[in-house]
Short mmCIF file of C-alpha atoms and ligand atoms in Angstrom, two decimals:
data_model
loop_
_atom_site.label_atom_id
_atom_site.label_comp_id
_atom_site.label_asym_id
_atom_site.label_seq_id
_atom_site.Cartn_x
_atom_site.Cartn_y
_atom_site.Cartn_z
CA MET U 168 104.91 30.03 -97.79
CA ARG U 169 106.34 26.52 -97.77
CA ALA U 170 105.39 24.37 -94.78
CA VAL U 171 105.36 20.79 -93.58
CA VAL U 172 101.76 19.71 -93.00
CA VAL U 173 100.64 16.62 -91.13
CA GLU U 174 97.26 16.08 -92.81
CA GLY U 175 96.36 13.27 -90.42
CA PRO U 176 98.11 10.39 -88.68
CA HIS U 177 101.04 9.15 -90.81
CA ARG U 178 100.35 11.61 -93.63
CA ILE U 179 103.13 14.22 -94.03
CA THR U 180 103.63 16.54 -96.98
CA THR U 181 105.70 19.63 -97.66
CA THR U 182 103.43 22.05 -99.45
CA THR U 183 102.48 25.68 -99.99
CA VAL U 184 100.10 27.23 -97.45
CA ASP U 185 98.85 30.79 -96.79
CA ASP U 186 101.31 33.20 -95.20
CA PRO U 187 100.42 33.84 -91.53
CA THR U 188 98.77 37.09 -90.49
CA PRO U 189 99.47 38.26 -86.92
CA GLY U 190 96.77 39.13 -84.40
CA PRO U 191 97.28 42.41 -82.49
CA ARG U 192 99.59 40.82 -79.89
CA ASP U 193 101.28 38.31 -82.21
CA VAL U 194 104.73 38.19 -83.75
CA VAL U 195 105.46 36.53 -87.09
CA ILE U 196 108.82 34.80 -87.06
CA ALA U 197 110.91 33.80 -90.07
CA VAL U 198 111.95 30.37 -88.82
CA ALA U 199 115.70 29.78 -88.74
CA GLY U 200 115.48 26.30 -87.30
CA ALA U 201 113.07 23.86 -85.69
CA GLY U 202 114.16 20.77 -83.79
CA ILE U 203 112.48 17.38 -84.14
CA CYS U 204 111.66 15.48 -80.96
CA GLY U 205 109.62 12.52 -79.73
CA THR U 206 106.57 14.74 -79.36
CA ASP U 207 106.62 15.37 -83.13
CA LEU U 208 106.46 11.60 -83.67
CA HIS U 209 103.34 11.49 -81.49
CA VAL U 210 101.81 14.28 -83.59
CA ILE U 211 102.71 12.42 -86.80
CA ASP U 212 101.50 9.06 -85.51
CA GLY U 213 98.26 10.48 -84.11
CA ASP U 214 98.73 9.06 -80.63
CA LEU U 215 98.66 12.34 -78.73
CA GLU U 216 95.49 13.38 -77.00
CA GLY U 217 94.00 16.53 -78.49
CA THR U 218 95.98 17.15 -81.69
CA ILE U 219 93.80 18.86 -84.29
CA TYR U 220 94.64 18.02 -87.93
CA PRO U 221 95.85 19.28 -90.30
CA ILE U 222 98.74 20.72 -88.33
CA VAL U 223 102.15 22.19 -89.09
CA PRO U 224 104.48 20.43 -86.59
CA GLY U 225 107.50 21.97 -84.88
CA HIS U 226 107.54 23.39 -81.35
CA GLU U 227 111.29 23.81 -80.67
CA PHE U 228 112.23 26.85 -82.70
CA ALA U 229 113.87 30.20 -83.14
CA GLY U 230 114.10 32.78 -85.87
CA THR U 231 113.97 36.42 -86.83
CA VAL U 232 110.94 38.67 -86.32
CA ALA U 233 109.42 39.34 -89.76
CA GLU U 234 106.25 41.20 -88.75
CA VAL U 235 104.60 42.36 -85.52
CA GLY U 236 100.93 42.81 -84.64
CA SER U 237 99.45 46.28 -84.16
CA ALA U 238 99.74 46.14 -80.33
CA VAL U 239 103.29 44.78 -80.11
CA THR U 240 105.86 47.32 -78.96
CA GLU U 241 108.49 45.13 -77.32
CA PHE U 242 109.73 43.44 -80.52
CA ALA U 243 110.76 44.87 -83.87
CA VAL U 244 111.37 43.40 -87.30
CA GLY U 245 114.82 41.83 -87.34
CA ASP U 246 114.93 40.85 -83.66
CA ARG U 247 116.28 37.35 -83.05
CA VAL U 248 113.94 35.34 -80.82
CA ALA U 249 113.35 31.89 -79.39
CA VAL U 250 109.75 30.90 -78.68
CA ASP U 251 108.14 29.11 -75.76
CA PRO U 252 105.47 27.12 -77.65
CA ASN U 253 103.36 26.35 -74.58
CA LEU U 254 100.02 28.15 -74.43
CA PHE U 255 98.31 28.17 -71.04
CA CYS U 256 94.71 29.41 -70.74
CA GLY U 257 95.37 31.52 -67.63
CA GLU U 258 91.85 30.84 -66.38
CA CYS U 259 91.65 27.26 -65.13
CA HIS U 260 92.40 25.99 -61.62
CA TYR U 261 95.98 24.98 -62.45
CA CYS U 262 96.81 28.23 -64.23
CA LYS U 263 95.44 30.14 -61.24
CA ILE U 264 97.69 28.26 -58.82
CA GLY U 265 100.75 28.93 -61.01
CA ARG U 266 100.98 25.50 -62.61
CA GLY U 267 100.15 26.37 -66.19
CA ASN U 268 101.87 23.27 -67.60
CA LEU U 269 99.03 21.26 -66.04
CA CYS U 270 96.45 23.58 -67.69
CA GLU U 271 93.04 22.01 -68.34
CA ARG U 272 93.13 23.60 -71.80
CA TYR U 273 96.83 22.92 -72.40
CA ASN U 274 97.87 23.87 -75.88
CA ALA U 275 101.20 24.16 -77.65
CA LEU U 276 102.16 25.51 -81.06
CA GLY U 277 102.73 22.62 -83.44
CA VAL U 278 101.61 20.00 -80.92
CA ILE U 279 97.89 20.48 -80.24
CA ALA U 280 96.80 23.25 -82.57
CA ASP U 281 98.11 24.81 -85.73
CA ALA U 282 100.63 26.12 -86.44
CA GLY U 283 104.12 25.05 -85.59
CA ALA U 284 107.48 26.00 -86.98
CA ALA U 285 108.31 23.41 -89.64
CA ALA U 286 107.57 26.22 -92.09
CA GLU U 287 109.11 29.37 -93.46
CA TYR U 288 107.08 31.48 -91.02
CA CYS U 289 105.35 30.88 -87.70
CA THR U 290 103.12 33.10 -85.56
CA ALA U 291 103.47 33.25 -81.76
CA PRO U 292 102.06 35.49 -79.02
CA ALA U 293 104.54 38.25 -78.13
CA GLY U 294 104.52 37.02 -74.52
CA ASN U 295 105.98 33.70 -75.65
CA CYS U 296 108.94 35.26 -77.49
CA TYR U 297 112.35 35.70 -75.85
CA LEU U 298 115.07 37.95 -77.27
CA LEU U 299 118.26 36.02 -77.91
CA PRO U 300 121.35 37.38 -76.22
CA GLU U 301 124.35 37.92 -78.49
CA PRO U 302 126.25 34.68 -77.69
CA VAL U 303 123.34 32.45 -78.77
CA SER U 304 123.25 31.79 -82.51
CA LEU U 305 120.02 31.15 -84.43
CA ASP U 306 121.48 27.77 -85.34
CA HIS U 307 121.71 26.78 -81.67
CA ALA U 308 118.63 28.55 -80.33
CA PRO U 309 116.06 25.81 -81.13
CA LEU U 310 117.75 23.84 -78.33
CA ILE U 311 116.40 26.33 -75.79
CA GLU U 312 112.92 24.75 -75.74
CA PRO U 313 114.08 21.24 -74.82
CA LEU U 314 116.56 22.80 -72.40
CA SER U 315 113.70 24.67 -70.72
CA CYS U 316 111.96 21.31 -70.20
CA ALA U 317 115.16 19.99 -68.59
CA VAL U 318 115.39 23.08 -66.37
CA HIS U 319 111.81 22.47 -65.22
CA GLY U 320 112.80 18.89 -64.45
CA PHE U 321 115.60 20.20 -62.25
CA ASP U 322 113.16 22.54 -60.50
CA LEU U 323 111.39 19.41 -59.27
CA LEU U 324 114.53 17.67 -57.98
CA PRO U 325 115.91 18.22 -54.46
CA GLY U 326 118.74 20.33 -55.88
CA ARG U 327 121.38 19.44 -53.28
CA ILE U 328 124.97 19.77 -54.45
CA GLY U 329 127.43 16.93 -54.01
CA GLU U 330 125.00 14.12 -54.82
CA ARG U 331 125.32 11.31 -57.35
CA TYR U 332 123.10 11.26 -60.44
CA LEU U 333 122.20 8.36 -62.71
CA VAL U 334 120.60 9.24 -66.05
CA TYR U 335 118.88 6.67 -68.27
CA GLY U 336 119.16 7.46 -71.96
CA ALA U 337 121.93 9.26 -73.86
CA GLY U 338 119.62 10.92 -76.40
CA THR U 339 119.10 14.66 -76.50
CA MET U 340 117.24 14.92 -73.19
CA GLY U 341 119.47 12.51 -71.29
CA LEU U 342 122.56 14.40 -72.45
CA MET U 343 120.98 17.72 -71.43
CA MET U 344 120.05 16.39 -67.99
CA ALA U 345 123.57 15.02 -67.53
CA GLN U 346 125.14 18.38 -68.45
CA LEU U 347 122.74 20.25 -66.15
CA ALA U 348 123.51 17.83 -63.31
CA ARG U 349 127.20 18.62 -63.64
CA PHE U 350 126.47 22.34 -63.69
CA ALA U 351 124.14 21.95 -60.68
CA GLY U 352 126.95 20.56 -58.57
CA ALA U 353 126.64 16.79 -58.81
CA ALA U 354 129.43 14.81 -57.16
CA GLU U 355 129.22 12.32 -60.02
CA VAL U 356 127.05 11.87 -63.10
CA SER U 357 126.57 8.45 -64.67
CA VAL U 358 124.72 7.78 -67.91
CA VAL U 359 123.39 4.43 -69.07
CA ASP U 360 122.02 3.57 -72.50
CA ILE U 361 121.45 0.17 -74.09
CA ASN U 362 122.50 1.82 -77.38
CA THR U 363 126.21 1.83 -76.54
CA GLU U 364 127.06 3.86 -79.66
CA ARG U 365 125.69 6.85 -77.78
CA LEU U 366 127.92 6.46 -74.75
CA PRO U 367 131.14 8.09 -76.02
CA VAL U 368 129.23 11.34 -76.62
CA ALA U 369 127.89 11.24 -73.06
CA ALA U 370 131.44 10.80 -71.79
CA ALA U 371 132.71 13.61 -74.02
CA LEU U 372 130.04 15.91 -72.59
CA GLY U 373 131.26 15.28 -69.08
CA ALA U 374 129.53 12.16 -67.77
CA ASP U 375 131.91 10.63 -65.22
CA ARG U 376 130.84 7.07 -65.96
CA VAL U 377 128.91 5.54 -68.86
CA ALA U 378 127.65 1.99 -69.33
CA ALA U 379 125.07 -0.15 -71.10
CA SER U 380 123.60 -1.12 -67.72
CA ALA U 381 123.71 0.21 -64.17
CA ASP U 382 124.99 -3.24 -63.12
CA GLU U 383 128.34 -2.36 -64.68
CA LEU U 384 128.62 0.73 -62.48
CA ASP U 385 128.75 -1.39 -59.31
CA ARG U 386 127.03 0.91 -56.88
CA PRO U 387 124.87 -1.33 -54.68
CA GLU U 388 123.84 1.49 -52.34
CA GLY U 389 122.31 3.31 -55.30
CA TRP U 390 122.17 6.92 -56.50
CA GLU U 391 120.61 9.92 -54.76
CA VAL U 392 118.96 11.05 -58.00
CA VAL U 393 117.90 8.76 -60.85
CA ILE U 394 116.35 10.34 -63.95
CA ASP U 395 114.66 8.36 -66.68
CA CYS U 396 114.92 10.08 -70.06
CA THR U 397 113.85 7.07 -72.12
CA GLY U 398 110.17 6.56 -71.37
CA ALA U 399 110.89 2.84 -71.74
CA VAL U 400 109.28 0.60 -69.11
CA PRO U 401 112.34 -1.68 -68.62
CA ALA U 402 114.53 1.38 -67.97
CA ILE U 403 111.98 2.87 -65.56
CA GLU U 404 111.61 -0.40 -63.63
CA ASP U 405 115.37 -0.84 -63.44
CA GLY U 406 115.94 2.80 -62.50
CA LEU U 407 113.51 2.64 -59.59
CA THR U 408 115.57 -0.14 -58.03
CA ARG U 409 118.73 2.00 -58.29
CA VAL U 410 117.55 4.89 -56.12
CA ARG U 411 119.45 5.23 -52.88
CA LYS U 412 117.51 5.36 -49.59
CA GLY U 413 115.89 8.77 -49.29
CA GLY U 414 116.61 9.47 -52.96
CA THR U 415 114.52 10.71 -55.87
CA PHE U 416 113.39 9.06 -59.09
CA GLN U 417 112.24 11.35 -61.88
CA VAL U 418 109.98 10.25 -64.72
CA PHE U 419 111.20 12.68 -67.38
CA GLY U 420 110.97 10.59 -70.57
CA VAL U 421 107.55 10.19 -72.15
CA ALA U 422 106.22 6.64 -71.84
CA PRO U 423 103.35 5.47 -74.06
CA GLU U 424 100.05 6.52 -72.47
CA ALA U 425 98.92 2.94 -71.90
CA ALA U 426 102.24 1.71 -70.49
CA ALA U 427 102.39 0.27 -66.97
CA ALA U 428 105.49 -0.33 -64.87
CA SER U 429 105.83 -2.24 -61.61
CA PHE U 430 107.75 -1.24 -58.51
CA SER U 431 107.94 -2.23 -54.88
CA PRO U 432 105.62 0.00 -52.83
CA PHE U 433 107.19 -1.51 -49.71
CA ARG U 434 110.59 -0.19 -50.75
CA VAL U 435 109.20 3.23 -51.64
CA TYR U 436 107.68 3.32 -48.13
CA LYS U 437 110.59 1.88 -46.19
CA ASP U 438 113.38 3.76 -47.97
CA GLU U 439 111.41 6.97 -48.43
CA ILE U 440 111.85 7.09 -52.20
CA HIS U 441 110.46 10.16 -53.93
CA ILE U 442 108.95 9.58 -57.37
CA VAL U 443 108.36 12.76 -59.33
CA GLY U 444 107.11 13.48 -62.86
CA SER U 445 108.13 16.44 -65.01
CA MET U 446 105.95 17.76 -67.81
CA ALA U 447 107.07 20.37 -70.36
CA VAL U 448 107.96 23.92 -69.37
CA LEU U 449 107.02 26.05 -66.36
CA HIS U 450 108.63 29.41 -65.66
CA SER U 451 111.85 27.93 -67.03
CA PHE U 452 112.20 29.30 -70.58
CA GLY U 453 114.01 32.53 -69.68
CA ARG U 454 116.47 30.63 -67.52
CA ALA U 455 117.10 28.21 -70.40
CA VAL U 456 117.97 31.22 -72.61
CA ASP U 457 120.54 32.34 -70.03
CA LEU U 458 121.96 28.82 -69.62
CA MET U 459 122.37 28.54 -73.41
CA ALA U 460 124.21 31.87 -73.43
CA LYS U 461 126.47 30.51 -70.70
CA ARG U 462 127.06 27.34 -72.75
CA VAL U 463 126.03 25.04 -69.94
CA ILE U 464 125.17 22.58 -72.68
CA ASP U 465 127.40 22.11 -75.72
CA PRO U 466 125.19 23.04 -78.69
CA ASP U 467 127.65 21.94 -81.36
CA VAL U 468 127.58 18.39 -80.07
CA MET U 469 123.84 18.42 -79.37
CA ILE U 470 122.79 19.23 -82.98
CA SER U 471 123.84 16.31 -85.18
CA HIS U 472 121.84 16.80 -88.40
CA ARG U 473 120.28 19.65 -90.38
CA PHE U 474 117.61 19.24 -93.07
CA GLY U 475 115.58 21.45 -95.41
CA LEU U 476 111.77 21.55 -95.30
CA ASP U 477 111.45 19.14 -98.22
CA GLU U 478 113.53 16.58 -96.31
CA TYR U 479 111.23 16.52 -93.28
CA ALA U 480 109.88 12.99 -93.82
CA ALA U 481 113.43 11.64 -94.31
CA ALA U 482 114.54 13.43 -91.14
CA VAL U 483 111.70 11.82 -89.20
CA ASP U 484 112.66 8.38 -90.51
CA LEU U 485 116.25 8.93 -89.38
CA PHE U 486 115.06 10.12 -85.97
CA ARG U 487 112.91 6.99 -85.54
CA GLN U 488 116.02 4.88 -86.09
CA GLY U 489 117.63 6.57 -83.09
CA THR U 490 120.34 8.08 -85.26
CA GLY U 491 122.19 11.12 -84.01
CA ARG U 492 121.09 13.60 -81.39
CA LYS U 493 119.01 16.68 -82.19
CA LEU U 494 117.82 16.75 -85.79
CA GLN U 495 116.96 20.23 -86.97
CA ILE U 496 114.82 21.50 -89.84
CA GLN U 497 116.14 24.69 -91.38
CA PRO U 498 113.66 26.24 -93.85
CA GLY U 499 116.43 28.31 -95.43
CA LYS U 500 118.53 25.25 -96.21
ZN1 LIG R 1225 110.12 18.73 -78.05
ZN1 LIG R 1226 94.68 26.80 -67.78
#
């Protein structure tokens, strides 16, 4: 089959590799689409702890079941599925206390170990596959994985209706968080991004107010919930100052591992600010499937570009420039 292979840091090719063979409890999926995200850049650049090369990237994907292992009864050839790429060991301390996303042997298809979905076919454990309900198209379904990360983020927020949200970053994740905030009953959702070209889309997707900086939003008392979806230290430092007394700041965007940000511990103490991280997916994939079916996010706006397998390197270059929203690889294209 044809597949994108990252041979090592900064070395990407599209080449022919062996077709996958399923283990007894595996499903082989003919990939319809695989989204590109910041994590793929870390895999390509070699700055992620644990990635084993060579690796086929691609962890946000969906497709059609092409083959099932000998012990799989719950899926059949032709089923349309989305795949939770996260692989938890089930044996470590964190898995045993129900926090598999903090697994000591955390693994994810296309991120840590071979093989991901930037290929014609991809193998996944049956337990990680989710049947797509009728309203969700294969074109849209690769958005379920990032949406499941956003749903996990919301699981860690206070979840009170009628509060004001401020989201940093109008890229794919910021736009998803803003749409979820609306759906979750926010009184008002504001989105800031220094790349002002992205702001009209945020407004079109339902953000009440958009701006290049929170200063323009003139809300000196601050916001009950502030979510950083940029991973950029200046945004994180600014965002922390915008949290209302008793409010919550979420670190959702992925900052570089060595980055450091400063904040006022006195203010966190005195104003009882909650600071909470959110990492990947936990018990949230099935709910993301249902939210996609309900069109809580607008998939047509969220996917801005589609590329064939041979165009993977060009797609990555475009993504690095901050162009568009979700870029998707479609092996059949
Ligand atoms: Zn991703
Ligand atoms: Zn574990």
